[in-house]
């Protein structure tokens, strides 16, 4: 089978400290052996990423996560409800944790998740290594939801790209900080606050996107305000009849004159899956500015608006 030969080749690369991009249900990840400092340093170099930004470690199941981080009752409940799936848990590193300190950027915590993509799980099982994997794009640019996006952004800096077609969710995982007594969403994603609260039966807090002060003291540096930036500038909450010359409209729901529509039926899940590919595409069409129709700020819409606000932030 083509996939299993590819997975063997990818495992060999990873064991040798190389970088392998692989599909997850959210976006493509740029994977490296999380036990190997040199391999992790190569991720930062390939992405052009500031050293202070820690990485998510991917494992095949909860028991593999327990090798590295300390679970409490809340973590047990979230892992059984949502893993494999688009939820990242930030938890204290174990005293005997062997993960590279670079993946934690020196913090006493580590972000872990079990991805729900068959190729990602097959790779994690075959290589037998925890894989650090940020989104497989140059730092500050749009996350990749196709293998072609990875190649276009990272070129020869990545040793191998496993092609699993388009990522089904298209938005990065929800990041939930459980390293303190207050469960706090550091990055909204496909698992909504409401879904988390229904498992915890307690309020879950959400860090609202804030201004520049996060640049100096980031709690989750992926929250840097300008982070998901296409080449074109981005204008939010645009009305169909307000489009300027040089501007292309990214629509949502019914309406007219959109160059692309995230979801003509107004389906937030479909819109999330299409978001990054649509921004890539409008950039490729040479837009000076991308005008985006309003997106309802509920459920998954909150994660979409979070990414759009960052795309529109001053650079
Ligand atoms: O869906 C996803 O999460 C994708 C796929 C590939 O799994 N990965 C991803 O990784 O989005 P990345 O590196 O682009 O985003 C990781 C985020 C960053 O915002 C980082 O600051 C935060 O996780 N993070 C990682 N470790 C952390 C820690 N110990 N404490 C707080 N935030 C952490
Ligand atoms: Mg990223």
XYZ file of C-alpha atoms and ligand atoms in Angstrom:
349
model
C 0.000 0.000 0.000
C 1.329 3.457 -0.939
C 0.525 4.989 2.455
C 2.384 2.392 4.507
C 5.590 2.696 2.432
C 5.342 6.493 2.799
C 4.819 6.181 6.533
C 7.889 3.935 6.875
C 9.953 6.471 4.960
C 8.575 9.322 7.115
C 9.368 7.390 10.333
C 12.949 6.889 9.211
C 13.314 10.593 8.478
C 11.918 11.479 11.924
C 14.225 9.026 13.711
C 17.134 10.726 11.908
C 16.150 14.190 13.130
C 14.568 15.348 9.845
C 11.379 17.398 9.380
C 8.227 15.704 8.045
C 5.016 17.619 7.350
C 1.881 15.559 7.940
C -1.871 16.150 7.745
C -4.027 16.441 10.854
C -7.787 17.020 11.078
C -7.036 20.731 11.728
C -4.096 21.878 9.566
C -0.818 20.365 8.281
C 1.840 20.077 11.005
C 5.621 20.394 10.610
C 6.724 17.370 12.632
C 9.999 16.559 14.365
C 11.111 14.209 17.151
C 10.150 16.029 20.366
C 12.939 14.247 22.282
C 15.644 15.669 20.000
C 16.801 19.264 20.677
C 18.512 19.590 17.310
C 15.445 18.393 15.393
C 13.265 20.880 17.305
C 15.713 23.697 16.617
C 15.309 22.885 12.897
C 11.538 23.531 13.191
C 12.134 27.046 14.540
C 14.698 27.671 11.818
C 12.452 26.386 8.991
C 9.467 28.427 10.195
C 11.503 31.551 10.987
C 9.764 31.377 14.357
C 10.751 33.334 17.484
C 12.409 30.997 19.966
C 10.038 31.946 22.790
C 7.053 30.364 21.056
C 6.460 26.837 22.449
C 5.200 23.923 20.320
C 2.391 21.346 20.570
C 3.532 17.755 21.102
C 1.437 15.121 19.287
C 1.033 11.628 20.741
C -0.965 8.568 19.574
C -3.123 8.197 22.710
C -3.681 9.339 26.296
C -1.329 6.773 27.771
C 1.531 8.144 25.632
C 0.686 11.659 26.892
C 1.022 10.399 30.488
C 4.710 9.635 29.807
C 5.376 13.364 29.528
C 2.828 15.470 31.448
C 0.833 15.285 34.687
C -2.921 14.731 34.313
C -5.478 15.840 36.869
C -9.196 15.000 37.028
C -10.045 17.757 34.537
C -7.453 16.528 32.019
C -8.780 12.955 32.339
C -12.305 14.154 31.591
C -11.307 16.294 28.600
C -9.055 13.608 27.117
C -11.769 10.962 27.326
C -14.367 13.315 25.862
C -12.334 14.855 23.020
C -9.264 12.738 22.116
C -8.463 11.915 19.398
C -9.561 15.370 18.307
C -8.855 19.096 17.950
C -8.178 19.879 21.627
C -4.702 20.738 22.950
C -4.140 20.550 26.707
C -1.419 22.594 28.414
C -0.298 20.571 31.445
C 2.659 20.521 33.863
C 5.699 18.610 32.580
C 6.511 15.521 34.621
C 9.609 15.739 36.805
C 11.182 12.989 34.655
C 9.911 14.449 31.347
C 12.348 13.687 28.511
C 10.811 16.100 25.994
C 13.179 18.756 24.672
C 12.941 21.931 26.755
C 12.733 23.806 23.455
C 9.181 22.462 22.890
C 8.150 24.196 26.117
C 10.301 27.257 25.355
C 11.612 26.864 28.885
C 8.143 26.871 30.527
C 7.302 24.267 33.211
C 4.306 23.177 31.079
C 3.861 21.384 27.783
C 1.000 21.440 25.239
C -0.114 17.959 24.118
C -2.755 16.569 21.802
C -3.904 13.342 20.107
C -4.837 14.235 16.499
C -7.851 12.585 14.845
C -6.409 12.080 11.356
C -5.743 8.490 10.222
C -2.389 9.379 8.581
C -1.228 11.343 11.647
C -2.160 8.490 13.980
C -0.538 5.896 11.695
C 2.657 7.996 11.629
C 2.714 8.474 15.433
C 2.253 4.745 15.964
C 4.821 3.729 13.337
C 7.584 6.088 14.485
C 6.974 5.540 18.208
C 8.124 9.109 18.949
C 6.282 12.119 20.387
C 6.152 14.628 17.523
C 6.363 18.363 18.040
C 4.370 19.926 15.207
C 3.456 23.550 14.751
C 1.476 24.466 11.660
C 3.644 23.787 8.593
C 4.026 27.366 7.338
C 6.474 30.253 7.694
C 5.837 32.034 11.001
C 3.143 34.711 10.760
C 1.601 33.449 7.495
C -1.643 31.547 6.864
C -1.789 27.946 8.125
C -1.677 25.196 5.464
C -4.739 23.035 4.786
C -3.293 21.374 1.651
C 0.067 19.662 1.016
C 0.639 22.225 -1.773
C 0.408 25.074 0.799
C 3.232 23.435 2.788
C 5.498 23.183 -0.251
C 4.725 26.750 -1.301
C 5.519 28.134 2.177
C 8.467 25.980 3.292
C 9.935 24.598 0.027
C 13.111 22.574 0.553
C 13.191 23.369 4.274
C 10.907 20.368 4.856
C 12.427 16.950 4.139
C 9.158 15.182 3.306
C 5.446 16.043 3.021
C 2.865 13.304 3.641
C -0.102 14.228 1.433
C -3.479 13.442 2.981
C -5.535 15.814 0.833
C -7.435 18.748 2.381
C -7.626 18.958 6.210
C -11.262 18.326 7.199
C -11.574 21.024 9.916
C -9.205 23.646 8.514
C -8.698 25.617 11.772
C -6.112 24.922 14.461
C -7.031 23.069 17.650
C -8.559 24.717 20.705
C -5.791 25.282 23.290
C -6.913 24.835 26.886
C -4.537 25.747 29.710
C -4.894 23.327 32.632
C -1.537 24.199 34.184
C -3.342 26.470 36.677
C -6.504 25.911 38.782
C -8.560 28.000 36.321
C -9.239 26.208 33.022
C -8.539 28.880 30.381
C -8.903 28.806 26.604
C -5.716 30.314 25.161
C -6.816 29.876 21.521
C -10.399 29.224 20.389
C -10.836 26.337 17.937
C -13.148 23.590 16.788
C -13.971 22.456 20.345
C -16.107 25.290 21.677
C -16.171 26.774 25.154
C -19.736 25.452 25.564
C -18.590 21.895 24.744
C -15.737 22.178 27.275
C -18.052 23.544 29.973
C -20.515 20.717 29.469
C -17.744 18.228 30.304
C -16.253 20.184 33.215
C -19.623 21.260 34.645
C -17.817 24.478 35.657
C -17.084 27.738 33.842
C -14.164 27.723 31.416
C -12.455 31.084 30.925
C -11.393 32.527 27.622
C -8.482 34.920 27.142
C -9.877 37.612 24.860
C -7.571 38.700 22.070
C -5.793 41.754 23.404
C -3.239 44.211 22.175
C 0.483 44.544 21.949
C 1.313 43.689 25.560
C 1.134 40.003 24.605
C 4.135 40.512 22.359
C 6.286 41.098 25.404
C 4.686 38.602 27.797
C 2.859 36.001 25.748
C 0.887 33.403 27.685
C 0.275 31.553 24.442
C 2.386 33.262 21.832
C 0.176 31.963 18.983
C -2.152 34.689 20.232
C 0.158 37.420 18.942
C -2.260 39.853 17.391
C -0.939 39.820 13.827
C -0.422 36.116 13.300
C -2.521 34.668 10.478
C -1.644 37.148 7.794
C -2.209 36.838 4.053
C -0.198 39.168 1.766
C -3.289 41.318 1.113
C -4.683 43.557 3.837
C -7.940 42.343 5.395
C -11.129 44.344 6.092
C -13.744 42.751 8.354
C -17.557 42.946 8.477
C -17.714 44.230 4.896
C -21.089 44.821 3.259
C -21.625 43.454 -0.272
C -22.159 46.988 -1.632
C -19.041 48.523 -0.029
C -16.346 46.844 -2.171
C -13.536 49.169 -3.317
C -11.339 48.863 -6.445
C -8.513 46.332 -5.828
C -10.593 44.659 -3.153
C -11.986 41.105 -3.425
C -14.942 39.976 -1.325
C -14.790 36.801 0.741
C -18.457 36.087 1.368
C -20.387 34.159 3.988
C -24.012 33.124 3.612
C -26.378 34.469 0.982
C -25.279 37.538 -0.914
C -23.877 38.759 -4.165
C -20.582 39.725 -5.725
C -18.282 37.566 -3.589
C -15.166 36.259 -5.390
C -15.226 33.303 -3.007
C -17.813 32.281 -0.449
C -16.818 30.504 2.778
C -20.257 28.910 2.951
C -23.180 30.046 0.776
C -25.571 28.266 3.179
C -24.049 29.971 6.236
C -22.614 26.736 7.714
C -19.837 27.623 10.217
C -18.172 24.211 9.965
C -17.899 24.514 6.187
C -16.635 28.097 6.577
C -13.893 27.019 9.019
C -12.747 24.274 6.665
C -12.534 26.739 3.739
C -11.059 29.758 5.559
C -7.288 29.370 5.121
C -7.534 27.912 1.600
C -9.740 30.878 0.606
C -7.229 33.417 2.002
C -4.397 31.618 0.149
C -6.453 31.678 -3.048
C -7.406 35.400 -2.857
C -3.717 36.222 -2.257
C -2.836 34.215 -5.374
C -5.443 36.166 -7.363
C -3.479 39.325 -6.527
C -5.995 41.062 -4.237
C -4.665 44.291 -2.625
C -7.280 43.924 0.051
C -9.636 41.142 1.116
C -13.045 42.279 2.354
C -14.800 39.673 4.507
C -18.563 39.427 5.100
C -19.698 39.380 8.767
C -19.475 35.959 10.479
C -21.744 35.255 13.487
C -19.663 35.283 16.685
C -21.080 32.097 18.223
C -19.702 28.548 18.573
C -17.163 27.839 15.836
C -17.749 31.368 14.524
C -15.700 32.648 17.459
C -12.636 30.674 16.318
C -13.118 31.910 12.732
C -13.435 35.550 13.887
C -10.367 35.136 16.122
C -8.264 34.150 13.070
C -9.824 36.899 10.917
C -9.147 39.620 13.519
C -5.501 38.569 13.582
C -5.356 38.547 9.767
C -6.750 42.113 9.818
C -4.494 43.399 12.634
C -1.853 46.045 11.896
C 1.370 44.307 10.825
O -4.263 22.264 15.284
C -3.157 22.488 15.776
O -2.992 22.716 16.976
C -1.945 22.457 14.809
C -1.788 21.027 14.314
C -0.551 20.853 13.461
O -1.806 20.127 15.384
N -0.767 22.908 15.485
C -0.572 24.212 15.808
O 0.615 24.462 16.399
O -1.388 25.084 15.598
P 1.261 25.904 16.543
O 2.673 25.658 16.991
O 1.106 26.687 15.290
O 0.495 26.547 17.700
C 0.815 26.143 19.001
C 0.266 27.107 19.982
C 1.080 28.369 20.027
O 0.194 29.454 20.082
C 1.837 28.241 21.315
O 2.119 29.472 21.832
C 0.871 27.442 22.173
O 0.325 26.521 21.270
N 1.565 26.667 23.204
C 2.366 25.602 23.021
N 2.872 25.189 24.188
C 2.379 26.005 25.141
C 2.553 26.101 26.566
N 3.337 25.262 27.231
N 1.877 27.074 27.202
C 1.082 27.925 26.525
N 0.901 27.895 25.193
C 1.544 26.951 24.505
Mg 0.625 28.337 13.576
